[in-house]
Short mmCIF file of C-alpha atoms in Angstrom, two decimals:
data_model
loop_
_atom_site.label_atom_id
_atom_site.label_comp_id
_atom_site.label_asym_id
_atom_site.label_seq_id
_atom_site.Cartn_x
_atom_site.Cartn_y
_atom_site.Cartn_z
CA VAL A 1 133.86 92.42 96.32
CA VAL A 2 135.88 88.66 95.04
CA LEU A 3 134.66 86.06 96.94
CA ALA A 4 136.15 83.52 93.93
CA VAL A 5 139.15 82.27 97.49
CA VAL A 6 142.57 80.98 96.58
CA GLY A 7 144.26 78.78 99.10
CA VAL A 8 142.17 76.89 102.39
CA VAL A 9 139.76 78.96 103.66
CA GLN A 10 140.02 78.39 107.56
CA ALA A 11 137.25 78.97 110.47
CA ASN A 12 136.70 81.95 112.04
CA VAL A 13 134.88 82.05 115.27
CA LEU A 14 133.93 85.35 116.87
CA ASP A 15 134.68 83.77 120.70
CA MET A 16 132.24 84.13 123.55
CA GLY A 17 134.14 81.98 125.72
CA GLY A 18 133.03 79.38 125.63
CA THR A 19 133.54 74.78 124.72
CA ARG A 20 132.61 71.57 125.40
CA ASN A 21 132.43 69.80 127.73
CA PRO A 22 133.67 65.58 127.56
CA ASP A 23 129.56 64.77 127.66
CA GLY A 24 128.92 67.10 125.03
CA SER A 25 127.34 70.40 127.23
CA TRP A 26 128.42 74.10 126.72
CA ASN A 27 130.68 75.80 129.21
CA GLY A 28 129.58 79.60 128.92
CA VAL A 29 128.55 81.06 126.16
CA ALA A 30 128.30 78.94 122.41
CA SER A 31 130.86 80.92 120.32
CA LEU A 32 129.52 81.93 117.21
CA GLU A 33 131.84 80.00 114.22
CA THR A 34 131.50 79.83 110.78
CA VAL A 35 132.21 76.14 108.64
CA PRO A 36 133.88 77.16 105.13
CA VAL A 37 131.84 76.06 102.57
CA GLY A 38 134.48 75.38 99.33
CA ASN A 39 133.37 73.16 95.69
CA ILE A 40 132.82 76.18 93.83
CA ASN A 41 130.44 76.09 91.29
CA ASN A 42 128.64 73.15 92.67
CA ALA A 43 125.56 71.92 89.96
CA ALA A 44 122.50 72.52 91.59
CA ASP A 45 119.88 70.08 92.87
CA TYR A 46 117.42 68.19 90.91
CA THR A 47 115.25 71.20 93.35
CA GLY A 48 116.68 73.83 91.48
CA TYR A 49 118.52 74.81 94.40
CA GLY A 50 122.03 74.69 96.35
CA SER A 51 125.03 75.85 93.22
CA VAL A 52 126.64 78.46 94.60
CA GLY A 53 130.05 80.22 92.41
CA TYR A 54 131.92 80.98 95.40
CA ALA A 55 133.52 80.25 98.84
CA TYR A 56 131.23 81.26 101.97
CA ASN A 57 131.35 80.48 105.58
CA ILE A 58 128.22 79.63 106.84
CA GLY A 59 127.31 79.37 110.58
CA LYS A 60 128.11 76.27 112.05
CA TYR A 61 125.17 76.62 115.00
CA GLU A 62 122.33 78.83 114.70
CA VAL A 63 122.34 82.06 116.18
CA THR A 64 121.77 81.57 120.21
CA ALA A 65 120.42 83.40 123.17
CA GLY A 66 123.24 83.70 124.04
CA GLN A 67 124.91 85.31 121.31
CA TYR A 68 121.65 87.67 120.63
CA THR A 69 120.78 89.04 124.35
CA GLU A 70 125.43 90.65 123.27
CA PHE A 71 123.55 92.48 120.64
CA LEU A 72 121.17 93.73 122.91
CA ASN A 73 122.84 94.93 125.19
CA ALA A 74 125.13 96.43 122.58
CA VAL A 75 122.08 97.83 120.61
CA GLY A 76 119.05 97.55 122.21
CA GLY A 77 119.25 100.67 124.83
CA VAL A 78 116.31 102.04 123.33
CA ASP A 79 115.68 99.60 120.79
CA ALA A 80 113.49 102.10 118.22
CA TYR A 81 113.35 98.57 116.75
CA GLY A 82 111.40 95.83 117.96
CA LEU A 83 114.69 94.04 118.00
CA TYR A 84 113.25 92.30 121.61
CA ASN A 85 109.71 90.35 121.09
CA PRO A 86 108.49 89.88 125.16
CA SER A 87 107.30 86.35 124.53
CA MET A 88 111.68 85.43 124.06
CA SER A 89 111.64 85.79 128.27
CA TRP A 90 108.92 82.44 128.34
CA SER A 91 111.07 79.80 129.80
CA SER A 92 109.24 76.77 127.54
CA TYR A 93 108.29 78.21 123.95
CA GLY A 94 110.56 81.04 124.06
CA CYS A 95 114.78 81.28 124.57
CA SER A 96 114.81 83.06 128.53
CA ILE A 97 115.83 86.84 127.82
CA GLU A 98 115.02 88.92 129.68
CA ARG A 99 114.23 92.77 129.59
CA SER A 100 115.26 95.35 132.56
CA GLY A 101 114.81 98.81 133.32
CA SER A 102 113.52 101.39 130.77
CA SER A 103 113.94 103.04 127.47
CA GLY A 104 116.79 104.69 126.98
CA SER A 105 118.69 102.27 129.43
CA TYR A 106 116.85 98.73 129.00
CA THR A 107 119.30 96.19 130.05
CA TYR A 108 118.81 92.70 128.98
CA SER A 109 119.84 89.04 130.19
CA VAL A 110 119.61 85.46 129.36
CA ALA A 111 118.56 82.41 131.91
CA GLY A 112 122.58 80.24 131.94
CA ASP A 113 120.67 77.13 131.02
CA TRP A 114 118.96 78.81 127.38
CA ALA A 115 122.12 80.56 126.96
CA ASN A 116 122.96 78.26 124.26
CA ARG A 117 119.94 77.45 122.65
CA PRO A 118 118.77 79.14 119.58
CA VAL A 119 117.07 82.80 119.26
CA ASN A 120 113.91 82.85 119.15
CA TYR A 121 111.39 85.21 118.29
CA VAL A 122 113.69 86.96 115.68
CA SER A 123 111.93 88.26 112.26
CA TRP A 124 112.97 89.07 109.30
CA GLY A 125 113.97 91.58 109.99
CA ASP A 126 115.49 91.39 113.22
CA ALA A 127 118.06 88.73 111.95
CA VAL A 128 119.39 91.29 108.98
CA ARG A 129 119.54 93.80 111.84
CA PHE A 130 121.73 91.15 113.93
CA ALA A 131 123.69 90.26 110.27
CA ASN A 132 124.82 93.70 109.94
CA TRP A 133 126.05 94.15 113.79
CA LEU A 134 128.52 92.12 112.66
CA HIS A 135 128.99 93.95 109.67
CA ASN A 136 130.17 96.34 111.25
CA GLY A 137 132.14 95.30 113.56
CA GLN A 138 129.49 94.66 117.46
CA PRO A 139 129.46 98.83 117.75
CA SER A 140 127.59 99.55 119.95
CA GLY A 141 125.17 102.58 119.81
CA SER A 142 121.58 103.24 119.16
CA GLN A 143 120.19 101.50 116.29
CA GLY A 144 120.41 103.66 113.07
CA PRO A 145 123.10 104.08 110.57
CA GLY A 146 127.09 101.66 111.47
CA THR A 147 125.09 99.52 114.26
CA THR A 148 121.50 97.99 112.84
CA GLU A 149 120.30 100.07 110.34
CA THR A 150 123.60 100.06 107.51
CA GLY A 151 125.64 97.79 106.43
CA ALA A 152 124.99 94.07 104.56
CA TYR A 153 121.38 96.07 104.63
CA THR A 154 120.94 99.04 103.95
CA LEU A 155 116.97 98.66 106.22
CA SER A 156 116.76 103.22 106.96
CA GLY A 157 114.60 102.09 109.82
CA ALA A 158 112.67 99.43 107.22
CA MET A 159 109.70 97.62 109.82
CA THR A 160 106.77 96.48 107.67
CA ASP A 161 106.44 93.43 105.09
CA ALA A 162 106.57 95.49 102.66
CA ALA A 163 109.86 97.37 103.58
CA LEU A 164 111.43 93.88 103.98
CA LEU A 165 110.85 92.69 101.47
CA ALA A 166 112.26 95.38 99.72
CA VAL A 167 115.83 95.10 101.06
CA THR A 168 118.61 93.11 99.39
CA ARG A 169 122.36 92.16 99.79
CA SER A 170 125.08 94.46 99.35
CA ALA A 171 127.62 93.78 96.55
CA ASP A 172 130.47 94.85 100.30
CA TRP A 173 129.08 92.41 102.52
CA GLN A 174 130.52 90.80 105.16
CA TRP A 175 128.32 89.13 106.96
CA ALA A 176 124.79 88.29 105.84
CA ILE A 177 122.30 86.05 106.31
CA PRO A 178 122.29 83.22 104.05
CA SER A 179 120.59 82.64 100.72
CA GLU A 180 118.59 80.31 100.15
CA ASP A 181 121.20 78.53 97.77
CA GLU A 182 123.49 79.28 100.52
CA TRP A 183 121.66 77.44 102.85
CA TYR A 184 120.75 74.11 100.95
CA LYS A 185 123.79 73.97 99.33
CA ALA A 186 125.45 73.85 103.37
CA ALA A 187 122.86 71.50 103.93
CA TYR A 188 122.68 68.62 101.57
CA TYR A 189 125.55 69.18 99.24
CA ASP A 190 128.24 66.14 99.78
CA PRO A 191 131.04 66.23 96.58
CA ASN A 192 132.10 62.97 98.06
CA LYS A 193 128.43 61.06 97.93
CA ALA A 194 128.28 57.93 97.49
CA GLY A 195 127.90 57.31 93.05
CA GLY A 196 129.71 60.72 92.37
CA ALA A 197 129.24 64.38 93.64
CA GLY A 198 125.43 65.27 94.72
CA TYR A 199 122.46 65.67 97.52
CA TRP A 200 121.41 64.31 100.49
CA LEU A 201 117.29 64.54 101.65
CA TYR A 202 118.50 65.43 104.46
CA PRO A 203 120.70 67.60 106.28
CA THR A 204 122.07 64.74 107.96
CA ARG A 205 124.48 63.06 105.66
CA SER A 206 121.54 60.74 105.30
CA ASN A 207 118.18 60.08 103.10
CA THR A 208 116.34 58.22 106.18
CA ALA A 209 114.73 60.80 107.85
CA PRO A 210 116.67 61.51 110.91
CA ALA A 211 115.09 60.24 114.89
CA GLN A 212 114.81 62.45 117.58
CA ASN A 213 117.99 60.54 120.41
CA MET A 214 118.98 63.29 122.33
CA ALA A 215 121.68 60.47 123.41
CA ASP A 216 122.83 58.47 120.41
CA PRO A 217 126.04 58.61 119.78
CA SER A 218 125.22 57.00 116.71
CA GLY A 219 123.63 60.34 113.95
CA ASN A 220 120.75 61.33 112.30
CA ASN A 221 119.01 62.67 114.95
CA ALA A 222 117.55 66.26 115.29
CA ASN A 223 115.03 68.06 117.39
CA CYS A 224 111.24 67.49 115.23
CA TYR A 225 107.85 66.04 115.70
CA THR A 226 108.63 62.18 114.48
CA SER A 227 108.88 59.03 115.84
CA PRO A 228 109.03 57.79 119.49
CA TYR A 229 107.34 61.17 119.12
CA VAL A 230 108.55 62.11 122.39
CA TYR A 231 107.40 65.76 122.91
CA PRO A 232 109.38 68.06 124.47
CA ILE A 233 112.30 65.98 124.11
CA ASP A 234 114.27 67.88 126.46
CA ASN A 235 113.05 68.35 129.85
CA GLY A 236 110.87 70.87 128.88
CA LYS A 237 111.74 72.88 127.15
CA TYR A 238 111.28 72.56 123.75
CA THR A 239 114.64 73.82 121.88
CA THR A 240 118.09 72.00 121.86
CA ALA A 241 121.05 72.78 122.62
CA VAL A 242 122.68 74.00 119.88
CA GLY A 243 124.89 70.94 119.08
CA GLU A 244 123.46 68.26 120.75
CA PHE A 245 123.13 65.68 118.07
CA GLN A 246 126.31 63.75 118.01
CA ASN A 247 127.89 62.93 114.77
CA SER A 248 124.22 64.69 112.43
CA ASP A 249 125.88 66.92 110.90
CA SER A 250 126.14 67.96 107.10
CA LEU A 251 128.66 67.47 104.69
CA TYR A 252 130.56 70.88 105.84
CA GLY A 253 129.86 70.77 109.79
CA THR A 254 126.68 72.90 110.51
CA PHE A 255 124.63 71.44 113.18
CA ASP A 256 120.90 71.94 113.38
CA GLN A 257 119.43 72.69 109.96
CA SER A 258 117.15 70.09 110.29
CA GLY A 259 114.75 70.09 113.17
CA ASN A 260 114.97 72.57 116.48
CA VAL A 261 113.98 76.34 114.83
CA TRP A 262 113.62 77.15 110.75
CA GLU A 263 115.95 79.67 110.03
CA TRP A 264 115.28 82.42 107.86
CA ASN A 265 116.60 83.39 104.21
CA GLU A 266 117.23 85.70 101.87
CA ALA A 267 114.34 83.80 99.31
CA VAL A 268 110.86 86.51 98.32
CA LEU A 269 108.65 83.92 97.73
CA TYR A 270 105.23 84.67 96.23
CA GLY A 271 106.01 88.58 96.52
CA SER A 272 104.86 88.42 99.60
CA TYR A 273 107.37 86.06 101.72
CA ARG A 274 110.68 85.42 103.27
CA GLY A 275 111.97 82.29 103.63
CA LEU A 276 112.24 79.61 105.76
CA ARG A 277 114.44 76.43 105.41
CA GLY A 278 114.46 73.45 108.14
CA GLY A 279 111.68 72.29 110.20
CA SER A 280 111.13 72.82 113.62
CA PHE A 281 110.65 71.01 116.85
CA HIS A 282 106.96 71.30 116.41
CA GLY A 283 107.29 69.56 112.57
CA SER A 284 107.57 66.14 111.92
CA ASP A 285 110.65 65.29 109.82
CA SER A 286 108.77 65.34 106.09
CA ASP A 287 109.62 68.81 106.47
CA LEU A 288 113.28 68.71 107.14
CA ARG A 289 113.13 67.61 103.49
CA SER A 290 115.62 69.34 100.79
CA SER A 291 112.19 69.55 99.14
CA TYR A 292 110.04 71.11 100.93
CA ARG A 293 110.52 75.06 101.12
CA TYR A 294 108.15 77.11 103.96
CA TYR A 295 108.35 81.43 103.84
CA GLY A 296 106.09 83.30 106.44
CA ASN A 297 105.57 87.32 106.34
CA PRO A 298 109.45 89.09 106.93
CA SER A 299 107.91 91.38 110.39
CA TYR A 300 106.57 87.59 111.48
CA GLU A 301 107.96 86.58 114.09
CA SER A 302 107.41 82.88 116.56
CA SER A 303 108.73 80.54 119.31
CA LEU A 304 109.39 78.42 115.55
CA ILE A 305 111.91 80.78 113.61
CA GLY A 306 115.36 81.58 114.26
CA PHE A 307 118.36 81.93 111.91
CA ARG A 308 122.09 81.50 110.55
CA VAL A 309 124.66 83.70 108.90
CA VAL A 310 126.73 83.39 106.00
CA GLN A 311 130.01 85.21 105.93
CA VAL A 312 132.91 85.85 103.25
CA PRO A 313 135.89 84.29 103.82
CA GLU A 314 139.15 85.70 103.59
CA PRO A 315 142.13 84.26 101.79
CA THR A 316 144.45 84.16 105.39
CA THR A 317 143.75 82.81 108.94
CA LEU A 318 140.66 85.69 109.57
CA ALA A 319 141.01 86.69 113.13
CA VAL A 320 139.04 86.13 116.40
CA LEU A 321 136.98 89.14 117.39
CA ALA A 322 135.72 88.92 121.08
CA LEU A 323 132.47 89.44 121.80
CA GLY A 324 132.80 90.24 125.49
CA SER A 325 132.06 89.33 128.61
CA LEU A 326 129.70 85.99 129.69
CA GLY A 327 128.46 88.67 132.04
CA LEU A 328 125.53 88.55 130.40
CA LEU A 329 124.43 84.89 131.64
CA ARG A 330 122.82 85.89 135.05
CA ARG A 331 119.80 83.41 135.98
CA ARG A 332 116.22 85.01 136.46
CA PRO A 333 115.25 84.46 140.27
CA ALA A 334 113.50 81.49 141.35
#
């Protein structure tokens, strides 16, 4: 696949019907929107990361519970590969996705006030299966070739850490999870930085650690555990809605690459782990720094871990692909 793109690259939107209200809250499910990352062949940071030799799109937001619920309803009737973790149903540390029925006819729903918060309790394997589903055009059917097991990644039932560590991105990928360099560039690089192209220490276009003020419109805020150490900062919910922190986006327009949940990337670290970047609601602001890398077993699932996706851009305006109705937004009974 040719990744060097000529001309203007426009963001893609997998439309789920969501719009922003004037107060910044969501109406409906947030779109799975990507933003373009250009500046091809940029220099790496002093850490050695961030140089990417092609244009790509990256998720403007972390993948949400609403989007992941759509995925589960499309391919999770049997859930052969454990894409659903029962801890997702928690309304505090989880993301309030519930499963109903029995194997073969499972259905999934998410509480409306959680639909636009990041999905969590997802393994690295879950994340790349979601990317395969996007790559394959969001099909409905059992988990197997053409839905979750082939596409950007060939998994063929991979579930163990050893098997997941052996998985690599295919050359003809359309959707994937970020490489470490793709993630790092989108978070920290700024070709217009004072003094010449360079990198910020934090994904909020700042060398000063973010605060945690949800009501501050001035920017440089994130959902992390820092002064004044309010925990949780969103009325009993540990994650915040994606894009919650106004004017705290990266140069390319991504939100929440600082805090909220750690995000999987493709790096293999120490021969046994997959990479994580960006910190979480539970960590300190030092976790958000460009120099900080974290890692986990690729089968590991936690309230602190989610992901975002990357996409190969088209040389012209990208099509809008419908991702279904909002019927999944069923609240649980009180």
